[in-house]
Amino acid sequence: MATRDEVERLARQVLAEVLAGGAAPAPAQPGRRTPLVAANWKMNLLAADARAWPLKFEAPAGVEIVVCPPLVLLPVLREALGASSPVALGAQNVHPAAKGAFTGEHSCAMLRDAGASWVIVGHSERRAMFGDTDAFVAEKLRAALAGGLRVILCVGERLAERESGATFRVLRAQLTAALAELGFPAPDPAALVVAYEPVWAIGTGRNATAEQAQEALAFVRERLGERFGWTWAQAARVLYGGSVTPANAAELAAQPDIDGFLVGGASLDPSAFSAVAAATARAKERR
């Protein structure tokens, strides 16, 4: 019996054939998009590490770099990078309220005040460990965009969901919930990035193959096209996140629908993160 993903894949192929020459999804055109490589330090490193990190990081030309340290390190890293640095700063979470009795949380205005211009929303660890539902992720996304932050929206399936053939169903549900109430006009595609992070590959040393990542991100781009139109989807950037290292970055970055990475563990080492960014830049030049 065919899995849900196999049925979905066949349906997409049939639809593309029926609409050939009309509204069928166009192949990705990565040359139009500036690659983005983002670092998620999670709950790691201290102030001394943040001060030293920029000394060993080399930002390649043609790649947008975002670093998301723990919130308390944002001002430290901002000072260490200096005003002329091309590196943008991001936060790992945001609360949708502007202010109030939300102990331990931080608003968009607070993040901007600390130096952040980006924020990660919907990371699988927030969903699994802290109870962030699809509805709450959507609320955070809307608040962040309205609050002047650029967003990296994370989506991805668990191992059991992949093994049961439910990857596309999970991705569709997460994207539909997150994007449903954004309204029109559509957000600036430069301000909304989607990162596919298969949960089974995060911090496990087990990464999706280049083919698996490409298939998932092509599906994500198609869903963005359904929601905001194909011109928007072709301009938007979609990233892969899940045990990205200097060893696998080049093969992954060569895929037409992978516009960069959300890097966890490897981003703690500025030399390793530099290598991932450089591999992304080289792959972009060759495509």
PDB file of C-alpha atoms in Angstrom:
ATOM      1  CA  MET A   1       0.000   0.000   0.000  1.00  0.00           C
ATOM      2  CA  ALA A   2       1.307   3.429  -0.898  1.00  0.00           C
ATOM      3  CA  THR A   3       2.271   5.768   1.935  1.00  0.00           C
ATOM      4  CA  ARG A   4       0.715   9.209   2.342  1.00  0.00           C
ATOM      5  CA  ASP A   5       3.903  10.823   1.046  1.00  0.00           C
ATOM      6  CA  GLU A   6       3.939   8.587  -2.030  1.00  0.00           C
ATOM      7  CA  VAL A   7       0.322   9.500  -2.778  1.00  0.00           C
ATOM      8  CA  GLU A   8       1.098  13.185  -2.298  1.00  0.00           C
ATOM      9  CA  ARG A   9       4.155  12.928  -4.553  1.00  0.00           C
ATOM     10  CA  LEU A  10       2.109  11.243  -7.289  1.00  0.00           C
ATOM     11  CA  ALA A  11      -0.637  13.854  -6.973  1.00  0.00           C
ATOM     12  CA  ARG A  12       1.919  16.621  -7.373  1.00  0.00           C
ATOM     13  CA  GLN A  13       3.325  14.980 -10.497  1.00  0.00           C
ATOM     14  CA  VAL A  14      -0.139  14.558 -12.022  1.00  0.00           C
ATOM     15  CA  LEU A  15      -1.084  18.144 -11.215  1.00  0.00           C
ATOM     16  CA  ALA A  16       2.105  19.428 -12.804  1.00  0.00           C
ATOM     17  CA  GLU A  17       1.390  17.428 -15.968  1.00  0.00           C
ATOM     18  CA  VAL A  18      -2.227  18.634 -16.144  1.00  0.00           C
ATOM     19  CA  LEU A  19      -1.133  22.228 -15.718  1.00  0.00           C
ATOM     20  CA  ALA A  20       1.894  21.970 -17.982  1.00  0.00           C
ATOM     21  CA  GLY A  21       2.405  25.216 -19.779  1.00  0.00           C
ATOM     22  CA  GLY A  22       0.114  26.978 -17.343  1.00  0.00           C
ATOM     23  CA  ALA A  23       0.249  27.299 -13.585  1.00  0.00           C
ATOM     24  CA  ALA A  24       2.527  24.369 -12.782  1.00  0.00           C
ATOM     25  CA  PRO A  25       5.332  25.145 -10.322  1.00  0.00           C
ATOM     26  CA  ALA A  26       8.402  26.482 -12.070  1.00  0.00           C
ATOM     27  CA  PRO A  27      11.796  24.987 -11.225  1.00  0.00           C
ATOM     28  CA  ALA A  28      13.632  26.790  -8.457  1.00  0.00           C
ATOM     29  CA  GLN A  29      15.853  29.598  -9.683  1.00  0.00           C
ATOM     30  CA  PRO A  30      18.428  29.928  -6.890  1.00  0.00           C
ATOM     31  CA  GLY A  31      20.449  32.540  -8.742  1.00  0.00           C
ATOM     32  CA  ARG A  32      17.806  35.088  -7.764  1.00  0.00           C
ATOM     33  CA  ARG A  33      18.177  34.457  -4.025  1.00  0.00           C
ATOM     34  CA  THR A  34      20.971  35.465  -1.672  1.00  0.00           C
ATOM     35  CA  PRO A  35      21.905  32.424   0.418  1.00  0.00           C
ATOM     36  CA  LEU A  36      21.506  32.702   4.171  1.00  0.00           C
ATOM     37  CA  VAL A  37      23.397  30.775   6.841  1.00  0.00           C
ATOM     38  CA  ALA A  38      22.132  31.170  10.404  1.00  0.00           C
ATOM     39  CA  ALA A  39      23.765  30.043  13.642  1.00  0.00           C
ATOM     40  CA  ASN A  40      21.635  28.811  16.526  1.00  0.00           C
ATOM     41  CA  TRP A  41      23.830  28.630  19.607  1.00  0.00           C
ATOM     42  CA  LYS A  42      20.928  27.320  21.704  1.00  0.00           C
ATOM     43  CA  MET A  43      21.862  27.356  25.442  1.00  0.00           C
ATOM     44  CA  ASN A  44      25.616  27.343  24.926  1.00  0.00           C
ATOM     45  CA  LEU A  45      28.673  29.583  25.387  1.00  0.00           C
ATOM     46  CA  LEU A  46      29.416  32.392  27.829  1.00  0.00           C
ATOM     47  CA  ALA A  47      30.353  36.053  27.488  1.00  0.00           C
ATOM     48  CA  ALA A  48      34.054  35.323  27.002  1.00  0.00           C
ATOM     49  CA  ASP A  49      33.217  32.879  24.206  1.00  0.00           C
ATOM     50  CA  ALA A  50      30.957  35.432  22.524  1.00  0.00           C
ATOM     51  CA  ARG A  51      33.719  38.042  22.626  1.00  0.00           C
ATOM     52  CA  ALA A  52      36.215  35.614  21.074  1.00  0.00           C
ATOM     53  CA  TRP A  53      33.897  34.110  18.443  1.00  0.00           C
ATOM     54  CA  PRO A  54      34.114  36.955  15.867  1.00  0.00           C
ATOM     55  CA  LEU A  55      37.918  36.811  15.911  1.00  0.00           C
ATOM     56  CA  LYS A  56      37.874  33.404  14.204  1.00  0.00           C
ATOM     57  CA  PHE A  57      34.827  33.800  11.986  1.00  0.00           C
ATOM     58  CA  GLU A  58      35.272  34.743   8.336  1.00  0.00           C
ATOM     59  CA  ALA A  59      32.145  35.861   6.499  1.00  0.00           C
ATOM     60  CA  PRO A  60      32.248  34.908   2.803  1.00  0.00           C
ATOM     61  CA  ALA A  61      31.045  37.337   0.186  1.00  0.00           C
ATOM     62  CA  GLY A  62      27.566  36.812  -1.196  1.00  0.00           C
ATOM     63  CA  VAL A  63      26.110  35.017   1.832  1.00  0.00           C
ATOM     64  CA  GLU A  64      23.882  36.607   4.463  1.00  0.00           C
ATOM     65  CA  ILE A  65      24.945  35.594   7.976  1.00  0.00           C
ATOM     66  CA  VAL A  66      22.728  35.591  11.068  1.00  0.00           C
ATOM     67  CA  VAL A  67      23.890  34.542  14.539  1.00  0.00           C
ATOM     68  CA  CYS A  68      21.330  33.714  17.236  1.00  0.00           C
ATOM     69  CA  PRO A  69      23.054  33.484  20.635  1.00  0.00           C
ATOM     70  CA  PRO A  70      21.346  33.152  24.013  1.00  0.00           C
ATOM     71  CA  LEU A  71      19.505  36.393  24.695  1.00  0.00           C
ATOM     72  CA  VAL A  72      21.881  37.547  27.439  1.00  0.00           C
ATOM     73  CA  LEU A  73      24.769  37.402  24.954  1.00  0.00           C
ATOM     74  CA  LEU A  74      23.153  39.588  22.296  1.00  0.00           C
ATOM     75  CA  PRO A  75      24.642  42.872  23.581  1.00  0.00           C
ATOM     76  CA  VAL A  76      28.014  41.191  24.171  1.00  0.00           C
ATOM     77  CA  LEU A  77      28.160  39.779  20.655  1.00  0.00           C
ATOM     78  CA  ARG A  78      26.908  43.022  19.136  1.00  0.00           C
ATOM     79  CA  GLU A  79      29.789  44.879  20.757  1.00  0.00           C
ATOM     80  CA  ALA A  80      32.328  42.204  19.786  1.00  0.00           C
ATOM     81  CA  LEU A  81      31.240  42.227  16.139  1.00  0.00           C
ATOM     82  CA  GLY A  82      31.327  46.001  15.850  1.00  0.00           C
ATOM     83  CA  ALA A  83      29.103  48.381  13.944  1.00  0.00           C
ATOM     84  CA  SER A  84      30.696  47.607  10.568  1.00  0.00           C
ATOM     85  CA  SER A  85      30.176  43.830  10.746  1.00  0.00           C
ATOM     86  CA  PRO A  86      28.033  42.247   8.005  1.00  0.00           C
ATOM     87  CA  VAL A  87      26.761  39.705  10.542  1.00  0.00           C
ATOM     88  CA  ALA A  88      23.162  40.205  11.695  1.00  0.00           C
ATOM     89  CA  LEU A  89      21.967  39.114  15.114  1.00  0.00           C
ATOM     90  CA  GLY A  90      18.893  37.109  15.977  1.00  0.00           C
ATOM     91  CA  ALA A  91      17.037  35.724  18.977  1.00  0.00           C
ATOM     92  CA  GLN A  92      15.968  32.148  19.565  1.00  0.00           C
ATOM     93  CA  ASN A  93      12.441  32.884  20.748  1.00  0.00           C
ATOM     94  CA  VAL A  94       9.924  35.705  21.217  1.00  0.00           C
ATOM     95  CA  HIS A  95       6.670  36.250  23.081  1.00  0.00           C
ATOM     96  CA  PRO A  96       3.831  37.717  21.011  1.00  0.00           C
ATOM     97  CA  ALA A  97       2.688  40.158  23.705  1.00  0.00           C
ATOM     98  CA  ALA A  98       4.126  43.666  23.738  1.00  0.00           C
ATOM     99  CA  LYS A  99       4.543  43.641  27.527  1.00  0.00           C
ATOM    100  CA  GLY A 100       2.982  42.204  30.649  1.00  0.00           C
ATOM    101  CA  ALA A 101       3.215  39.549  33.340  1.00  0.00           C
ATOM    102  CA  PHE A 102       5.057  36.906  31.309  1.00  0.00           C
ATOM    103  CA  THR A 103       7.939  35.882  33.561  1.00  0.00           C
ATOM    104  CA  GLY A 104      11.027  34.843  31.637  1.00  0.00           C
ATOM    105  CA  GLU A 105       9.726  36.011  28.254  1.00  0.00           C
ATOM    106  CA  HIS A 106      10.819  38.809  25.908  1.00  0.00           C
ATOM    107  CA  SER A 107       8.916  40.984  23.458  1.00  0.00           C
ATOM    108  CA  CYS A 108       9.835  42.034  19.938  1.00  0.00           C
ATOM    109  CA  ALA A 109      10.787  45.503  21.175  1.00  0.00           C
ATOM    110  CA  MET A 110      13.085  44.002  23.807  1.00  0.00           C
ATOM    111  CA  LEU A 111      14.801  41.828  21.214  1.00  0.00           C
ATOM    112  CA  ARG A 112      15.363  44.773  18.890  1.00  0.00           C
ATOM    113  CA  ASP A 113      16.655  46.837  21.805  1.00  0.00           C
ATOM    114  CA  ALA A 114      19.187  44.089  22.573  1.00  0.00           C
ATOM    115  CA  GLY A 115      20.430  44.123  18.975  1.00  0.00           C
ATOM    116  CA  ALA A 116      18.353  41.446  17.253  1.00  0.00           C
ATOM    117  CA  SER A 117      16.910  41.937  13.793  1.00  0.00           C
ATOM    118  CA  TRP A 118      15.949  38.265  13.339  1.00  0.00           C
ATOM    119  CA  VAL A 119      14.157  35.684  15.471  1.00  0.00           C
ATOM    120  CA  ILE A 120      13.715  31.907  15.243  1.00  0.00           C
ATOM    121  CA  VAL A 121      10.089  30.786  15.594  1.00  0.00           C
ATOM    122  CA  GLY A 122       8.741  27.247  15.858  1.00  0.00           C
ATOM    123  CA  HIS A 123      11.987  25.396  16.510  1.00  0.00           C
ATOM    124  CA  SER A 124      11.307  21.736  17.239  1.00  0.00           C
ATOM    125  CA  GLU A 125      12.866  22.023  20.700  1.00  0.00           C
ATOM    126  CA  ARG A 126      10.423  24.802  21.575  1.00  0.00           C
ATOM    127  CA  ARG A 127       7.556  22.700  20.242  1.00  0.00           C
ATOM    128  CA  ALA A 128       8.609  19.519  22.063  1.00  0.00           C
ATOM    129  CA  MET A 129      10.028  20.831  25.350  1.00  0.00           C
ATOM    130  CA  PHE A 130       8.051  23.999  25.973  1.00  0.00           C
ATOM    131  CA  GLY A 131       4.678  23.186  24.473  1.00  0.00           C
ATOM    132  CA  ASP A 132       4.695  25.643  21.572  1.00  0.00           C
ATOM    133  CA  THR A 133       1.633  24.601  19.576  1.00  0.00           C
ATOM    134  CA  ASP A 134       1.058  25.350  15.900  1.00  0.00           C
ATOM    135  CA  ALA A 135      -1.365  28.085  16.972  1.00  0.00           C
ATOM    136  CA  PHE A 136       1.164  29.699  19.324  1.00  0.00           C
ATOM    137  CA  VAL A 137       3.876  29.495  16.666  1.00  0.00           C
ATOM    138  CA  ALA A 138       1.528  31.301  14.278  1.00  0.00           C
ATOM    139  CA  GLU A 139       0.867  33.979  16.900  1.00  0.00           C
ATOM    140  CA  LYS A 140       4.597  34.483  17.437  1.00  0.00           C
ATOM    141  CA  LEU A 141       5.194  34.687  13.700  1.00  0.00           C
ATOM    142  CA  ARG A 142       2.575  37.370  13.192  1.00  0.00           C
ATOM    143  CA  ALA A 143       3.816  39.377  16.173  1.00  0.00           C
ATOM    144  CA  ALA A 144       7.448  39.186  15.060  1.00  0.00           C
ATOM    145  CA  LEU A 145       6.717  40.372  11.531  1.00  0.00           C
ATOM    146  CA  ALA A 146       4.459  43.147  12.805  1.00  0.00           C
ATOM    147  CA  GLY A 147       7.116  44.066  15.351  1.00  0.00           C
ATOM    148  CA  GLY A 148       9.791  44.679  12.755  1.00  0.00           C
ATOM    149  CA  LEU A 149      11.724  41.428  13.075  1.00  0.00           C
ATOM    150  CA  ARG A 150      12.701  39.056  10.308  1.00  0.00           C
ATOM    151  CA  VAL A 151      11.697  35.479  11.002  1.00  0.00           C
ATOM    152  CA  ILE A 152      13.171  32.027  10.504  1.00  0.00           C
ATOM    153  CA  LEU A 153      10.125  29.749  10.727  1.00  0.00           C
ATOM    154  CA  CYS A 154      11.027  26.140  11.522  1.00  0.00           C
ATOM    155  CA  VAL A 155       9.039  23.128  10.359  1.00  0.00           C
ATOM    156  CA  GLY A 156       9.868  19.440  10.370  1.00  0.00           C
ATOM    157  CA  GLU A 157       8.725  15.917  11.078  1.00  0.00           C
ATOM    158  CA  ARG A 158       9.662  13.409  13.773  1.00  0.00           C
ATOM    159  CA  LEU A 159      11.253  10.062  12.904  1.00  0.00           C
ATOM    160  CA  ALA A 160       8.025   8.099  13.388  1.00  0.00           C
ATOM    161  CA  GLU A 161       6.231  10.490  11.044  1.00  0.00           C
ATOM    162  CA  ARG A 162       8.874  10.065   8.351  1.00  0.00           C
ATOM    163  CA  GLU A 163       8.875   6.290   8.711  1.00  0.00           C
ATOM    164  CA  SER A 164       5.076   6.196   8.437  1.00  0.00           C
ATOM    165  CA  GLY A 165       5.160   8.264   5.239  1.00  0.00           C
ATOM    166  CA  ALA A 166       3.633  11.366   6.826  1.00  0.00           C
ATOM    167  CA  THR A 167       6.409  13.899   6.142  1.00  0.00           C
ATOM    168  CA  PHE A 168       4.479  15.946   3.587  1.00  0.00           C
ATOM    169  CA  ARG A 169       1.306  15.863   5.672  1.00  0.00           C
ATOM    170  CA  VAL A 170       3.169  17.197   8.719  1.00  0.00           C
ATOM    171  CA  LEU A 171       4.929  19.931   6.760  1.00  0.00           C
ATOM    172  CA  ARG A 172       1.688  20.991   5.095  1.00  0.00           C
ATOM    173  CA  ALA A 173      -0.126  21.173   8.446  1.00  0.00           C
ATOM    174  CA  GLN A 174       2.634  23.186  10.116  1.00  0.00           C
ATOM    175  CA  LEU A 175       2.908  25.640   7.229  1.00  0.00           C
ATOM    176  CA  THR A 176      -0.849  26.016   6.860  1.00  0.00           C
ATOM    177  CA  ALA A 177      -1.244  26.810  10.558  1.00  0.00           C
ATOM    178  CA  ALA A 178       1.674  29.240  10.663  1.00  0.00           C
ATOM    179  CA  LEU A 179       0.780  31.194   7.529  1.00  0.00           C
ATOM    180  CA  ALA A 180      -3.013  31.102   7.652  1.00  0.00           C
ATOM    181  CA  GLU A 181      -3.613  34.522   9.192  1.00  0.00           C
ATOM    182  CA  LEU A 182      -0.744  36.562   7.794  1.00  0.00           C
ATOM    183  CA  GLY A 183      -3.153  38.397   5.507  1.00  0.00           C
ATOM    184  CA  PHE A 184      -2.478  40.432   2.411  1.00  0.00           C
ATOM    185  CA  PRO A 185      -0.369  41.892   1.057  1.00  0.00           C
ATOM    186  CA  ALA A 186       2.047  39.043   1.623  1.00  0.00           C
ATOM    187  CA  PRO A 187       5.013  39.678   3.910  1.00  0.00           C
ATOM    188  CA  ASP A 188       8.302  40.728   2.381  1.00  0.00           C
ATOM    189  CA  PRO A 189       9.948  37.460   1.221  1.00  0.00           C
ATOM    190  CA  ALA A 190      13.252  38.783   2.556  1.00  0.00           C
ATOM    191  CA  ALA A 191      11.685  38.916   6.022  1.00  0.00           C
ATOM    192  CA  LEU A 192      10.212  35.394   6.155  1.00  0.00           C
ATOM    193  CA  VAL A 193      12.549  32.424   5.791  1.00  0.00           C
ATOM    194  CA  VAL A 194      11.422  28.818   6.283  1.00  0.00           C
ATOM    195  CA  ALA A 195      13.851  26.266   7.706  1.00  0.00           C
ATOM    196  CA  TYR A 196      13.150  22.566   7.252  1.00  0.00           C
ATOM    197  CA  GLU A 197      14.576  20.758  10.265  1.00  0.00           C
ATOM    198  CA  PRO A 198      13.799  17.047  10.367  1.00  0.00           C
ATOM    199  CA  VAL A 199      13.532  16.452  14.100  1.00  0.00           C
ATOM    200  CA  TRP A 200      15.263  13.094  13.813  1.00  0.00           C
ATOM    201  CA  ALA A 201      18.387  14.820  12.450  1.00  0.00           C
ATOM    202  CA  ILE A 202      18.782  17.613  15.014  1.00  0.00           C
ATOM    203  CA  GLY A 203      21.822  17.128  17.214  1.00  0.00           C
ATOM    204  CA  THR A 204      21.921  13.420  16.424  1.00  0.00           C
ATOM    205  CA  GLY A 205      24.734  13.356  13.887  1.00  0.00           C
ATOM    206  CA  ARG A 206      22.228  11.835  11.488  1.00  0.00           C
ATOM    207  CA  ASN A 207      21.348  14.175   8.649  1.00  0.00           C
ATOM    208  CA  ALA A 208      18.873  13.899   5.822  1.00  0.00           C
ATOM    209  CA  THR A 209      20.393  12.961   2.496  1.00  0.00           C
ATOM    210  CA  ALA A 210      20.716  15.712  -0.061  1.00  0.00           C
ATOM    211  CA  GLU A 211      17.848  14.116  -1.981  1.00  0.00           C
ATOM    212  CA  GLN A 212      15.583  13.953   1.087  1.00  0.00           C
ATOM    213  CA  ALA A 213      16.334  17.563   1.997  1.00  0.00           C
ATOM    214  CA  GLN A 214      15.768  18.779  -1.562  1.00  0.00           C
ATOM    215  CA  GLU A 215      12.454  16.939  -1.845  1.00  0.00           C
ATOM    216  CA  ALA A 216      11.197  18.394   1.439  1.00  0.00           C
ATOM    217  CA  LEU A 217      12.296  21.939   0.631  1.00  0.00           C
ATOM    218  CA  ALA A 218      10.821  21.783  -2.866  1.00  0.00           C
ATOM    219  CA  PHE A 219       7.562  20.789  -1.183  1.00  0.00           C
ATOM    220  CA  VAL A 220       7.891  23.733   1.233  1.00  0.00           C
ATOM    221  CA  ARG A 221       8.446  26.132  -1.657  1.00  0.00           C
ATOM    222  CA  GLU A 222       5.392  24.764  -3.462  1.00  0.00           C
ATOM    223  CA  ARG A 223       3.276  25.359  -0.355  1.00  0.00           C
ATOM    224  CA  LEU A 224       4.612  28.923  -0.142  1.00  0.00           C
ATOM    225  CA  GLY A 225       3.623  29.328  -3.775  1.00  0.00           C
ATOM    226  CA  GLU A 226       0.103  28.139  -3.036  1.00  0.00           C
ATOM    227  CA  ARG A 227      -0.172  30.645  -0.193  1.00  0.00           C
ATOM    228  CA  PHE A 228       1.527  33.732  -1.629  1.00  0.00           C
ATOM    229  CA  GLY A 229       2.010  33.053  -5.359  1.00  0.00           C
ATOM    230  CA  TRP A 230       4.923  31.658  -7.342  1.00  0.00           C
ATOM    231  CA  THR A 231       6.734  34.948  -7.769  1.00  0.00           C
ATOM    232  CA  TRP A 232       6.839  35.297  -3.995  1.00  0.00           C
ATOM    233  CA  ALA A 233       7.889  31.675  -3.501  1.00  0.00           C
ATOM    234  CA  GLN A 234      10.733  31.982  -6.008  1.00  0.00           C
ATOM    235  CA  ALA A 235      12.039  35.014  -4.123  1.00  0.00           C
ATOM    236  CA  ALA A 236      11.735  33.424  -0.673  1.00  0.00           C
ATOM    237  CA  ARG A 237      14.587  31.515   0.901  1.00  0.00           C
ATOM    238  CA  VAL A 238      14.226  28.052   2.398  1.00  0.00           C
ATOM    239  CA  LEU A 239      16.927  26.517   4.571  1.00  0.00           C
ATOM    240  CA  TYR A 240      17.936  23.075   5.775  1.00  0.00           C
ATOM    241  CA  GLY A 241      18.729  22.453   9.438  1.00  0.00           C
ATOM    242  CA  GLY A 242      19.762  19.164  10.982  1.00  0.00           C
ATOM    243  CA  SER A 243      23.354  18.145  11.837  1.00  0.00           C
ATOM    244  CA  VAL A 244      24.853  20.456   9.211  1.00  0.00           C
ATOM    245  CA  THR A 245      28.664  20.307   9.219  1.00  0.00           C
ATOM    246  CA  PRO A 246      31.518  21.382   6.936  1.00  0.00           C
ATOM    247  CA  ALA A 247      31.567  17.784   5.666  1.00  0.00           C
ATOM    248  CA  ASN A 248      28.013  17.730   4.279  1.00  0.00           C
ATOM    249  CA  ALA A 249      27.317  21.410   3.600  1.00  0.00           C
ATOM    250  CA  ALA A 250      28.596  21.456   0.018  1.00  0.00           C
ATOM    251  CA  GLU A 251      26.439  18.562  -1.192  1.00  0.00           C
ATOM    252  CA  LEU A 252      23.356  19.953   0.514  1.00  0.00           C
ATOM    253  CA  ALA A 253      23.935  23.514  -0.706  1.00  0.00           C
ATOM    254  CA  ALA A 254      24.203  22.286  -4.294  1.00  0.00           C
ATOM    255  CA  GLN A 255      20.503  21.358  -4.291  1.00  0.00           C
ATOM    256  CA  PRO A 256      18.327  23.850  -6.206  1.00  0.00           C
ATOM    257  CA  ASP A 257      15.829  24.492  -3.408  1.00  0.00           C
ATOM    258  CA  ILE A 258      18.317  24.758  -0.534  1.00  0.00           C
ATOM    259  CA  ASP A 259      19.189  28.410  -0.033  1.00  0.00           C
ATOM    260  CA  GLY A 260      21.321  27.973   3.062  1.00  0.00           C
ATOM    261  CA  PHE A 261      21.310  26.470   6.528  1.00  0.00           C
ATOM    262  CA  LEU A 262      20.196  26.786  10.123  1.00  0.00           C
ATOM    263  CA  VAL A 263      23.264  25.457  11.924  1.00  0.00           C
ATOM    264  CA  GLY A 264      23.272  24.221  15.510  1.00  0.00           C
ATOM    265  CA  GLY A 265      26.282  22.492  17.039  1.00  0.00           C
ATOM    266  CA  ALA A 266      28.739  23.388  14.281  1.00  0.00           C
ATOM    267  CA  SER A 267      28.002  27.086  14.769  1.00  0.00           C
ATOM    268  CA  LEU A 268      29.595  27.078  18.224  1.00  0.00           C
ATOM    269  CA  ASP A 269      32.984  26.708  16.527  1.00  0.00           C
ATOM    270  CA  PRO A 270      33.550  29.841  14.435  1.00  0.00           C
ATOM    271  CA  SER A 271      35.989  28.022  12.156  1.00  0.00           C
ATOM    272  CA  ALA A 272      33.479  25.247  11.432  1.00  0.00           C
ATOM    273  CA  PHE A 273      30.705  27.785  10.895  1.00  0.00           C
ATOM    274  CA  SER A 274      32.980  29.718   8.527  1.00  0.00           C
ATOM    275  CA  ALA A 275      33.536  26.511   6.566  1.00  0.00           C
ATOM    276  CA  VAL A 276      29.784  25.889   6.264  1.00  0.00           C
ATOM    277  CA  ALA A 277      29.228  29.459   5.070  1.00  0.00           C
ATOM    278  CA  ALA A 278      32.107  29.205   2.587  1.00  0.00           C
ATOM    279  CA  ALA A 279      30.786  25.901   1.207  1.00  0.00           C
ATOM    280  CA  THR A 280      27.405  27.553   0.742  1.00  0.00           C
ATOM    281  CA  ALA A 281      28.986  30.445  -1.145  1.00  0.00           C
ATOM    282  CA  ARG A 282      30.930  28.110  -3.448  1.00  0.00           C
ATOM    283  CA  ALA A 283      27.858  25.997  -4.191  1.00  0.00           C
ATOM    284  CA  LYS A 284      25.889  29.131  -4.985  1.00  0.00           C
ATOM    285  CA  GLU A 285      28.537  30.271  -7.468  1.00  0.00           C
ATOM    286  CA  ARG A 286      28.477  26.913  -9.276  1.00  0.00           C
ATOM    287  CA  ARG A 287      24.673  26.640  -9.584  1.00  0.00           C
TER     288      ARG A 287
END
